[in-house]
PDB file of C-alpha atoms in Angstrom:
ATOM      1  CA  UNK A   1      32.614 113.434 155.931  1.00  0.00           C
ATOM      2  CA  UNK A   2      30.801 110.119 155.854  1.00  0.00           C
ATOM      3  CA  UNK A   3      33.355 107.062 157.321  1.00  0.00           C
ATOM      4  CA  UNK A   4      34.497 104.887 154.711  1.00  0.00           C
ATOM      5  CA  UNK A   5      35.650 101.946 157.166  1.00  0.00           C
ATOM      6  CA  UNK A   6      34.431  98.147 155.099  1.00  0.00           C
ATOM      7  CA  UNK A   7      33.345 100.011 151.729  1.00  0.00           C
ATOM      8  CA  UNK A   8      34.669  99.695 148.049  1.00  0.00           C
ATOM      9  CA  UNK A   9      36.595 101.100 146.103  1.00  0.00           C
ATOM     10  CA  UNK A  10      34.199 103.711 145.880  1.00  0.00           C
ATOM     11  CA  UNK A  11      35.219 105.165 148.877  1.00  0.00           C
ATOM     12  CA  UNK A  12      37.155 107.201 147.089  1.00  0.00           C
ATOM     13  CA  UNK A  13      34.276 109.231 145.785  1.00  0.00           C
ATOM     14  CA  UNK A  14      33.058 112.492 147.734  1.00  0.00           C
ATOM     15  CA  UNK A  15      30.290 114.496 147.105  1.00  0.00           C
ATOM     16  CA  UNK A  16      30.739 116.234 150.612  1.00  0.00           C
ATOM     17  CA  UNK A  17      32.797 119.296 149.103  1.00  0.00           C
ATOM     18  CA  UNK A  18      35.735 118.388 151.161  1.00  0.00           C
ATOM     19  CA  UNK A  19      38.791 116.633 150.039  1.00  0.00           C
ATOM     20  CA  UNK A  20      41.815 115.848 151.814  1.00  0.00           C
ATOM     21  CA  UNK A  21      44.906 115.061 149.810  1.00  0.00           C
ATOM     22  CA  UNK A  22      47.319 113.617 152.732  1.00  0.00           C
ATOM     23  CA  UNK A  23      50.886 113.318 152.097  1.00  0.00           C
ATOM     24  CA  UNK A  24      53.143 110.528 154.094  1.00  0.00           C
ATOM     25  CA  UNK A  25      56.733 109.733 154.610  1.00  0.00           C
ATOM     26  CA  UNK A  26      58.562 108.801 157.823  1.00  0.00           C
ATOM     27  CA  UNK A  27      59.652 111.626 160.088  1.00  0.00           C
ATOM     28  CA  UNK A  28      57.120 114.305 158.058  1.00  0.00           C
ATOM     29  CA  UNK A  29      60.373 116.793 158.406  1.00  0.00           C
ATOM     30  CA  UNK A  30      61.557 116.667 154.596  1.00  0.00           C
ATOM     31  CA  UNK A  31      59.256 114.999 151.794  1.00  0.00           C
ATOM     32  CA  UNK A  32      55.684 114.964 152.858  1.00  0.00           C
ATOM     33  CA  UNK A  33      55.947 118.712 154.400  1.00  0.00           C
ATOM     34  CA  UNK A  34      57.417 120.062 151.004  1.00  0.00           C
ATOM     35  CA  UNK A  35      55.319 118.045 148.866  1.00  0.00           C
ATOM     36  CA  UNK A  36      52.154 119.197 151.119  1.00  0.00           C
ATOM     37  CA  UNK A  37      53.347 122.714 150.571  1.00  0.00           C
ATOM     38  CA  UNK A  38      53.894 123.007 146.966  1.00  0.00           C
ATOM     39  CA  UNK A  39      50.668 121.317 146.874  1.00  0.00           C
ATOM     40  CA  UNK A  40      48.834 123.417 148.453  1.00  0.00           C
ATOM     41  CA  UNK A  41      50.485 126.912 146.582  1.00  0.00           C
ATOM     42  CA  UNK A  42      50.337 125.192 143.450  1.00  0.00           C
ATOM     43  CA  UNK A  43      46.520 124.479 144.417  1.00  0.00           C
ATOM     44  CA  UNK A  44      46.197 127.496 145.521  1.00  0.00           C
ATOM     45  CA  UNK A  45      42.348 128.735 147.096  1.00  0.00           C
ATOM     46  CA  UNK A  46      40.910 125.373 144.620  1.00  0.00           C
ATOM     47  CA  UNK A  47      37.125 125.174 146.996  1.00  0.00           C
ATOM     48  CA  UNK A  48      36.727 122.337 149.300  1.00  0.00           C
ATOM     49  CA  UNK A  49      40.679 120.627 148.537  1.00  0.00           C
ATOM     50  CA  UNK A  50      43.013 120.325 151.927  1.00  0.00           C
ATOM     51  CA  UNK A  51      45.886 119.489 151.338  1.00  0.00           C
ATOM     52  CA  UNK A  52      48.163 118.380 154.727  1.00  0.00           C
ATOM     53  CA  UNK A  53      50.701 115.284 155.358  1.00  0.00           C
ATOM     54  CA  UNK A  54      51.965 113.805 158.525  1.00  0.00           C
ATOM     55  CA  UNK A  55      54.811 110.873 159.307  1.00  0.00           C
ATOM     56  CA  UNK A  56      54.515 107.410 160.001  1.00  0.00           C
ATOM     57  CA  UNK A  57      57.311 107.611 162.391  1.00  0.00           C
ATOM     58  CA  UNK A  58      57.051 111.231 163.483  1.00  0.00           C
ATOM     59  CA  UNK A  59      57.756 112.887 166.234  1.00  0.00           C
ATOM     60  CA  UNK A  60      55.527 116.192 167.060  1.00  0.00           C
ATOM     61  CA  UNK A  61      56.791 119.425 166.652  1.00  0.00           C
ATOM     62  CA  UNK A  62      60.054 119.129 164.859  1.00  0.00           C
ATOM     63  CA  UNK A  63      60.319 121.725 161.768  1.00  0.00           C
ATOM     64  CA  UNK A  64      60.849 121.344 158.295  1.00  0.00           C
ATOM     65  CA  UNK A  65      64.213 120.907 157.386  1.00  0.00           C
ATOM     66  CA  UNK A  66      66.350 123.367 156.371  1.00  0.00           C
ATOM     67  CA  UNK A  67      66.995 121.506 152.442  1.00  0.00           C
ATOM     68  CA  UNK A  68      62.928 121.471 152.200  1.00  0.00           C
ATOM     69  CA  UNK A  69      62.592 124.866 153.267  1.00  0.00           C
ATOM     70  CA  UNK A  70      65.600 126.310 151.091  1.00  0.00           C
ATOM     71  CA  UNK A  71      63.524 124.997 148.361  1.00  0.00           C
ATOM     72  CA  UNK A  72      60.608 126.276 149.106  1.00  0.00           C
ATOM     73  CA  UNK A  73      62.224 129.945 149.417  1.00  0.00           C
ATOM     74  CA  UNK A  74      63.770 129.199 145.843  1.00  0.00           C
ATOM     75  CA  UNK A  75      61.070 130.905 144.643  1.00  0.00           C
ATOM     76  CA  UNK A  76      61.097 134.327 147.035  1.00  0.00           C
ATOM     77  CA  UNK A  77      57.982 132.710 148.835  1.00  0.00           C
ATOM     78  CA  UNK A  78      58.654 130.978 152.606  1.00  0.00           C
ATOM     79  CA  UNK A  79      54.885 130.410 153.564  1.00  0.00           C
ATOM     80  CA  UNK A  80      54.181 127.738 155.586  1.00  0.00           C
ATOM     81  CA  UNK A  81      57.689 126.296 156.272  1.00  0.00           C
ATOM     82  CA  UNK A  82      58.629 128.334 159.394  1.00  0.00           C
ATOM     83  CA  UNK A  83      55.146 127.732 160.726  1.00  0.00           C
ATOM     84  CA  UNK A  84      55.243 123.839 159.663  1.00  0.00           C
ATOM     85  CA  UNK A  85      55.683 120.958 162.943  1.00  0.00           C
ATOM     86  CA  UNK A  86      55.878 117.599 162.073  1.00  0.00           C
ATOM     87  CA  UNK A  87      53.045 115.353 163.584  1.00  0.00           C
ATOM     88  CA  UNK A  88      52.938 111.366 163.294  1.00  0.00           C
ATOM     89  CA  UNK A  89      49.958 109.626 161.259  1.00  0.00           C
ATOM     90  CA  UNK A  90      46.802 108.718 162.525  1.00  0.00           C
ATOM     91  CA  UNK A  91      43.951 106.104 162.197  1.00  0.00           C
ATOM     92  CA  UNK A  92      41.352 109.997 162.058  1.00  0.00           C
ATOM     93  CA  UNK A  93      43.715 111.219 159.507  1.00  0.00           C
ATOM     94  CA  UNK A  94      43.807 107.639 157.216  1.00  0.00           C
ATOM     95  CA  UNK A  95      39.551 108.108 157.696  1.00  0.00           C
ATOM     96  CA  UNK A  96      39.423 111.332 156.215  1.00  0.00           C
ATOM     97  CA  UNK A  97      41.467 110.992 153.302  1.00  0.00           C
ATOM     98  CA  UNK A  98      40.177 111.092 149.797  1.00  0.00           C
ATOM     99  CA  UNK A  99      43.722 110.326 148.335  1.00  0.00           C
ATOM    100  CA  UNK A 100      46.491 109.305 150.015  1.00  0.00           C
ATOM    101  CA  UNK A 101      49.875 109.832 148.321  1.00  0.00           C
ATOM    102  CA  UNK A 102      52.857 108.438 149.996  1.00  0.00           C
ATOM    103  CA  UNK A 103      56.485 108.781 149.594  1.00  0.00           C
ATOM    104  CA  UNK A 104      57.871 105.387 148.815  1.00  0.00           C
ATOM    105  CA  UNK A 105      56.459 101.426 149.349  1.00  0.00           C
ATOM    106  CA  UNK A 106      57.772 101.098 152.376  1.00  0.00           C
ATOM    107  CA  UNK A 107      55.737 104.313 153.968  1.00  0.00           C
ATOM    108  CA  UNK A 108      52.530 102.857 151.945  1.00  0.00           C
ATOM    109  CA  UNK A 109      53.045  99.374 153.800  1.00  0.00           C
ATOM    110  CA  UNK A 110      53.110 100.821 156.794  1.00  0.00           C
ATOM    111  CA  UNK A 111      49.951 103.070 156.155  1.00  0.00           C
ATOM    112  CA  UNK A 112      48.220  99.898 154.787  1.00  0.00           C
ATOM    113  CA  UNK A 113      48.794  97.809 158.400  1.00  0.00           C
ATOM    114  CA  UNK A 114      47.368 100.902 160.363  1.00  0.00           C
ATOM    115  CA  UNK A 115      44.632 101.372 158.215  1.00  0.00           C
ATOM    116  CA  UNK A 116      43.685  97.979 155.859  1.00  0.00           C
ATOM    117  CA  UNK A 117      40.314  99.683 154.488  1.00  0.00           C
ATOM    118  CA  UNK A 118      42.075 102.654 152.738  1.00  0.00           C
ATOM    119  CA  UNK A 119      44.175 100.513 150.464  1.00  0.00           C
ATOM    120  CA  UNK A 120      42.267 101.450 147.709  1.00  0.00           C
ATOM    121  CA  UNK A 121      43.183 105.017 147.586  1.00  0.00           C
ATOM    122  CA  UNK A 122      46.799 104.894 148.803  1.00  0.00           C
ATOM    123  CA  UNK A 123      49.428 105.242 145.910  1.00  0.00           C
ATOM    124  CA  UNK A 124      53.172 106.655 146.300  1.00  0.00           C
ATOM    125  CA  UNK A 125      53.610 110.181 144.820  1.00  0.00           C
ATOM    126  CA  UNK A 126      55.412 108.707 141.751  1.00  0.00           C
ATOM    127  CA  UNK A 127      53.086 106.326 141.285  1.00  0.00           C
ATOM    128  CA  UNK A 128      50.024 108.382 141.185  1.00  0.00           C
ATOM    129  CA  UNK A 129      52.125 111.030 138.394  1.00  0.00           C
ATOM    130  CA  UNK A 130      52.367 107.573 136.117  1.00  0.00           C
ATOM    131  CA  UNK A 131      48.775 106.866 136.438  1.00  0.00           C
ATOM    132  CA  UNK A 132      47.826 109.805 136.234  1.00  0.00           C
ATOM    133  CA  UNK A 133      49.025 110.907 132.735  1.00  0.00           C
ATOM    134  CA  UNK A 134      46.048 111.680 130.739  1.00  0.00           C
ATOM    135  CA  UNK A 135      43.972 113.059 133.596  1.00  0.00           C
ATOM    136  CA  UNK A 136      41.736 116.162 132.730  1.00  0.00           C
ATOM    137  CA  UNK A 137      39.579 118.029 135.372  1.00  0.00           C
ATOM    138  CA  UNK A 138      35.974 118.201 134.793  1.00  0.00           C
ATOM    139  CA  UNK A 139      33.055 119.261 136.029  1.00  0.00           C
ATOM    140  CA  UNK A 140      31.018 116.264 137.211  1.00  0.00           C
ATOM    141  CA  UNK A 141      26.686 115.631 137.255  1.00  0.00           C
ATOM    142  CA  UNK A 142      27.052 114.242 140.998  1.00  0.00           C
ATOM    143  CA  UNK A 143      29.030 116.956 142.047  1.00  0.00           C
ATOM    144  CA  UNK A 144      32.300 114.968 142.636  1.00  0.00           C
ATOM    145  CA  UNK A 145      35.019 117.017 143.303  1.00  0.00           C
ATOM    146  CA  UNK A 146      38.667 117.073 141.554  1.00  0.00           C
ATOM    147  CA  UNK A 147      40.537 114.997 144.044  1.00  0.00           C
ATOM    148  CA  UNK A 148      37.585 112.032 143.825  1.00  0.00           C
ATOM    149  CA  UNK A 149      37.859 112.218 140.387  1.00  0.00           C
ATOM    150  CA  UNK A 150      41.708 112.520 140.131  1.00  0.00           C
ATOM    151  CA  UNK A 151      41.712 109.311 142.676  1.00  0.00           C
ATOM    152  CA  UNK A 152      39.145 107.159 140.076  1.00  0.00           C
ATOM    153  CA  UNK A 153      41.258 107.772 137.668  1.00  0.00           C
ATOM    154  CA  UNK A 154      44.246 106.635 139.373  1.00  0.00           C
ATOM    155  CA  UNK A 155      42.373 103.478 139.995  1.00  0.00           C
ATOM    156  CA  UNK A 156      41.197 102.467 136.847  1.00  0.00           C
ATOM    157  CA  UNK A 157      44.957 103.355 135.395  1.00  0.00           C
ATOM    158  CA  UNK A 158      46.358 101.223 138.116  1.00  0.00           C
ATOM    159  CA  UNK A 159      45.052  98.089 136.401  1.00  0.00           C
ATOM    160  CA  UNK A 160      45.201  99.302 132.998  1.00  0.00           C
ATOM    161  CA  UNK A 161      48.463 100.323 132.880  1.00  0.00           C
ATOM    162  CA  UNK A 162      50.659  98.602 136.007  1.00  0.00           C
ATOM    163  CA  UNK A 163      53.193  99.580 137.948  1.00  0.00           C
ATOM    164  CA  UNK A 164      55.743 101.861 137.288  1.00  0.00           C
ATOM    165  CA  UNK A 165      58.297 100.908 135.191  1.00  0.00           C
ATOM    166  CA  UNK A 166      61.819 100.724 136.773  1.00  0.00           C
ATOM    167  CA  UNK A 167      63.272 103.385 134.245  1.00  0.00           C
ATOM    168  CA  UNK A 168      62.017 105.951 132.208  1.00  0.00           C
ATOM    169  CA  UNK A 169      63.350 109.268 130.887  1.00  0.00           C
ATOM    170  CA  UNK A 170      62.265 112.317 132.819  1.00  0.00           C
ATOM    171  CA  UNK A 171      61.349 113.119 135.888  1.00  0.00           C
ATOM    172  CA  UNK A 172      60.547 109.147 136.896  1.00  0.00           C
ATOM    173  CA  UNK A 173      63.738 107.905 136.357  1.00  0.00           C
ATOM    174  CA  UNK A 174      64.671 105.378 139.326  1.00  0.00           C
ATOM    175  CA  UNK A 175      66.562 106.141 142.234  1.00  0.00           C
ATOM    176  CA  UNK A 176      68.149 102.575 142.890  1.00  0.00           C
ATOM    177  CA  UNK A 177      65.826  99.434 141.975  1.00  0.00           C
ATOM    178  CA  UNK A 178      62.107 100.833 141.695  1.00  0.00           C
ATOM    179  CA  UNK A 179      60.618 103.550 140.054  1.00  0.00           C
ATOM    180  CA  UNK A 180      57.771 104.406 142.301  1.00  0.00           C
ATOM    181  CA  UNK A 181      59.905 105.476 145.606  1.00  0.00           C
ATOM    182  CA  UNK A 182      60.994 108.996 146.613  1.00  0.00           C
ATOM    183  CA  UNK A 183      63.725 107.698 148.694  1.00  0.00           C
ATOM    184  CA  UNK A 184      64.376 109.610 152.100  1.00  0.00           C
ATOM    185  CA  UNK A 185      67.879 111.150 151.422  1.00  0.00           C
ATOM    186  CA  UNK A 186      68.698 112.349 154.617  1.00  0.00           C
ATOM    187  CA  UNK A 187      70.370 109.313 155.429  1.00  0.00           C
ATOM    188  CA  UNK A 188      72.669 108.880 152.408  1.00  0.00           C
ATOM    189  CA  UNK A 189      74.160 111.817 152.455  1.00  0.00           C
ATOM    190  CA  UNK A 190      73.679 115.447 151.178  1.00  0.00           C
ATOM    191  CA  UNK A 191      73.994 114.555 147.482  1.00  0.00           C
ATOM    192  CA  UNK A 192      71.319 112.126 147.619  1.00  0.00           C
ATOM    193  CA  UNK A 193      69.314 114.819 150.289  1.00  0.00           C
ATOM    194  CA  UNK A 194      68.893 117.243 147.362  1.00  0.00           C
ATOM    195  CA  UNK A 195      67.979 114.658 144.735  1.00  0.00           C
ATOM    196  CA  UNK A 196      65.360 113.257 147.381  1.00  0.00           C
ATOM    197  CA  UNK A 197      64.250 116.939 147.318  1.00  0.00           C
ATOM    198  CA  UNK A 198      64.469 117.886 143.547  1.00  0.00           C
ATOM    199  CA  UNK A 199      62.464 114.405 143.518  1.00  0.00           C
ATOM    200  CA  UNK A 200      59.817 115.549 145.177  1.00  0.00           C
ATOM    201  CA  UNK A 201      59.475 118.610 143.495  1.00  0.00           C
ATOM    202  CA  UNK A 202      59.373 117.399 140.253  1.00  0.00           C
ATOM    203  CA  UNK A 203      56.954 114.715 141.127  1.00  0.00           C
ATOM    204  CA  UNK A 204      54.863 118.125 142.549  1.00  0.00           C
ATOM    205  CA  UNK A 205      54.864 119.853 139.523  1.00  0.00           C
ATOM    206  CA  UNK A 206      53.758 117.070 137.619  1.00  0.00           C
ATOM    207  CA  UNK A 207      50.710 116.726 139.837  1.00  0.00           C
ATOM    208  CA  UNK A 208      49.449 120.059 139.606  1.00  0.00           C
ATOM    209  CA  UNK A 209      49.630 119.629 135.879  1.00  0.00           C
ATOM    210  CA  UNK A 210      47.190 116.865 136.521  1.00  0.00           C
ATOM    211  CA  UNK A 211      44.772 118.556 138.803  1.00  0.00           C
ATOM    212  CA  UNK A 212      45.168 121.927 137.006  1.00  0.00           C
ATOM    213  CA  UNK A 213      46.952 123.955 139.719  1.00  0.00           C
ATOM    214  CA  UNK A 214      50.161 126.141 138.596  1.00  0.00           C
ATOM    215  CA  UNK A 215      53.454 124.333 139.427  1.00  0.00           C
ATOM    216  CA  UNK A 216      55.767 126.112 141.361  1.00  0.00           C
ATOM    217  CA  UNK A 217      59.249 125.603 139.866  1.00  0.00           C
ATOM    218  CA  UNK A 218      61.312 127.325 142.469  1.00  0.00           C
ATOM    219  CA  UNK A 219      64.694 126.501 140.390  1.00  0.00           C
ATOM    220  CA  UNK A 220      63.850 123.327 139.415  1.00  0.00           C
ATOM    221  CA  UNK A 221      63.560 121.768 136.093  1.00  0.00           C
ATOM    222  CA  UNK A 222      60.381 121.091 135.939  1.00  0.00           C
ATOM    223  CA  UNK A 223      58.751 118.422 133.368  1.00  0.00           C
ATOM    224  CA  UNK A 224      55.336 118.645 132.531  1.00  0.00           C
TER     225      UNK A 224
END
């Protein structure tokens, strides 16, 4: 993949036929491991996408935790979870990146300081499933593939339509003051540990109904 260190906002394009969708939190034990996975099965075999996430304050090796993964066996399918090892975020991984979709501001600041020249294609999760209403895969004359295309399109709506407002029905609705954080849950408790986690999966599903994958439900309400 050709660096994108010092270029424009068209960094975001690749004609390569790889794309890396990179998902962020904190410890990568809970929301950027379950969002990576029902990613990637939603996705399923899509050619040339990646999909993988890592934690801006991670420690390696630690597995998923046990909320994530009973959600992920919701649906009678555990693959990846018991295999899955947390890893912290690097500079390579920032570099590779077509879109990167973080969990809440906070994780986004951080990946922003480590890595100033991918600002342009960092959104959190909720954020990109506002901005991305309206997207529709298509085949492209240069070749671009989804995840480029999905990421323009996130950039042009970021201007057009701002940020996300602080309450909305459905799936966006804001856990405390701002509508574009997943909030990490594990340390408010285990009622707000299974929102954080319904959270994510909802902001999943909706997604996949952008890029075309199937949305894996696995018990939850899912709006699309």
């Amino acid at each position: 993949m050709v660096p994108r260190d010092g270029r424009t906002r068209d960094s975001a394009v690749n004609t390569s036929g790889s794309e890396l969708i990179l998902l962020v939190c904190s410890a990568n034990i809970c929301r950027s491991p379950l969002a990576e996975l029902l990613l990637r099965r939603g996705l399923g075999d899509s050619p040339g996408v990646r999909i993988e996430s890592a934690g801006v304050h991670a420690r390696t090796g630690s597995a998923i935790c046990a909320l994530a993964a009973e959600q992920l066996a919701a649906g009678g399918r555990t693959d990846g979870a018991a295999s899955h090892r947390s890893r912290p975020l690097t500079r390579g991984l920032l570099d590779e990146a077509t879109l990167i979709l973080a969990m809440a501001r906070d994780v986004r600041s951080e990946i922003v300081g480590m890595a100033p020249q991918v600002r342009d294609r960092v959104y959190t999760m909720r954020e990109a499933a506002y901005l991305g209403e309206g997207f529709t895969p298509e085949s492209s004359a240069r070749r671009v593939g989804v995840v480029s295309l999905y990421a323009m399109h996130l950039d042009g709506a970021r201007t057009a339509k701002g940020p996300v407002p602080a309450r909305r029905s459905g799936w966006w609705r804001a856990r405390g003051a701002d509508g574009r954080d997943i909030v990490d849950g594990h340390i408010h408790g285990p009622r707000e540990h299974r929102r954080t986690v319904h959270d994510v999966a909802e902001a999943s599903a909706v997604i996949l109904g952008q890029l075309g994958g199937r949305a894996i439900r696995g018990g939850v309400t899912v709006r699309l």
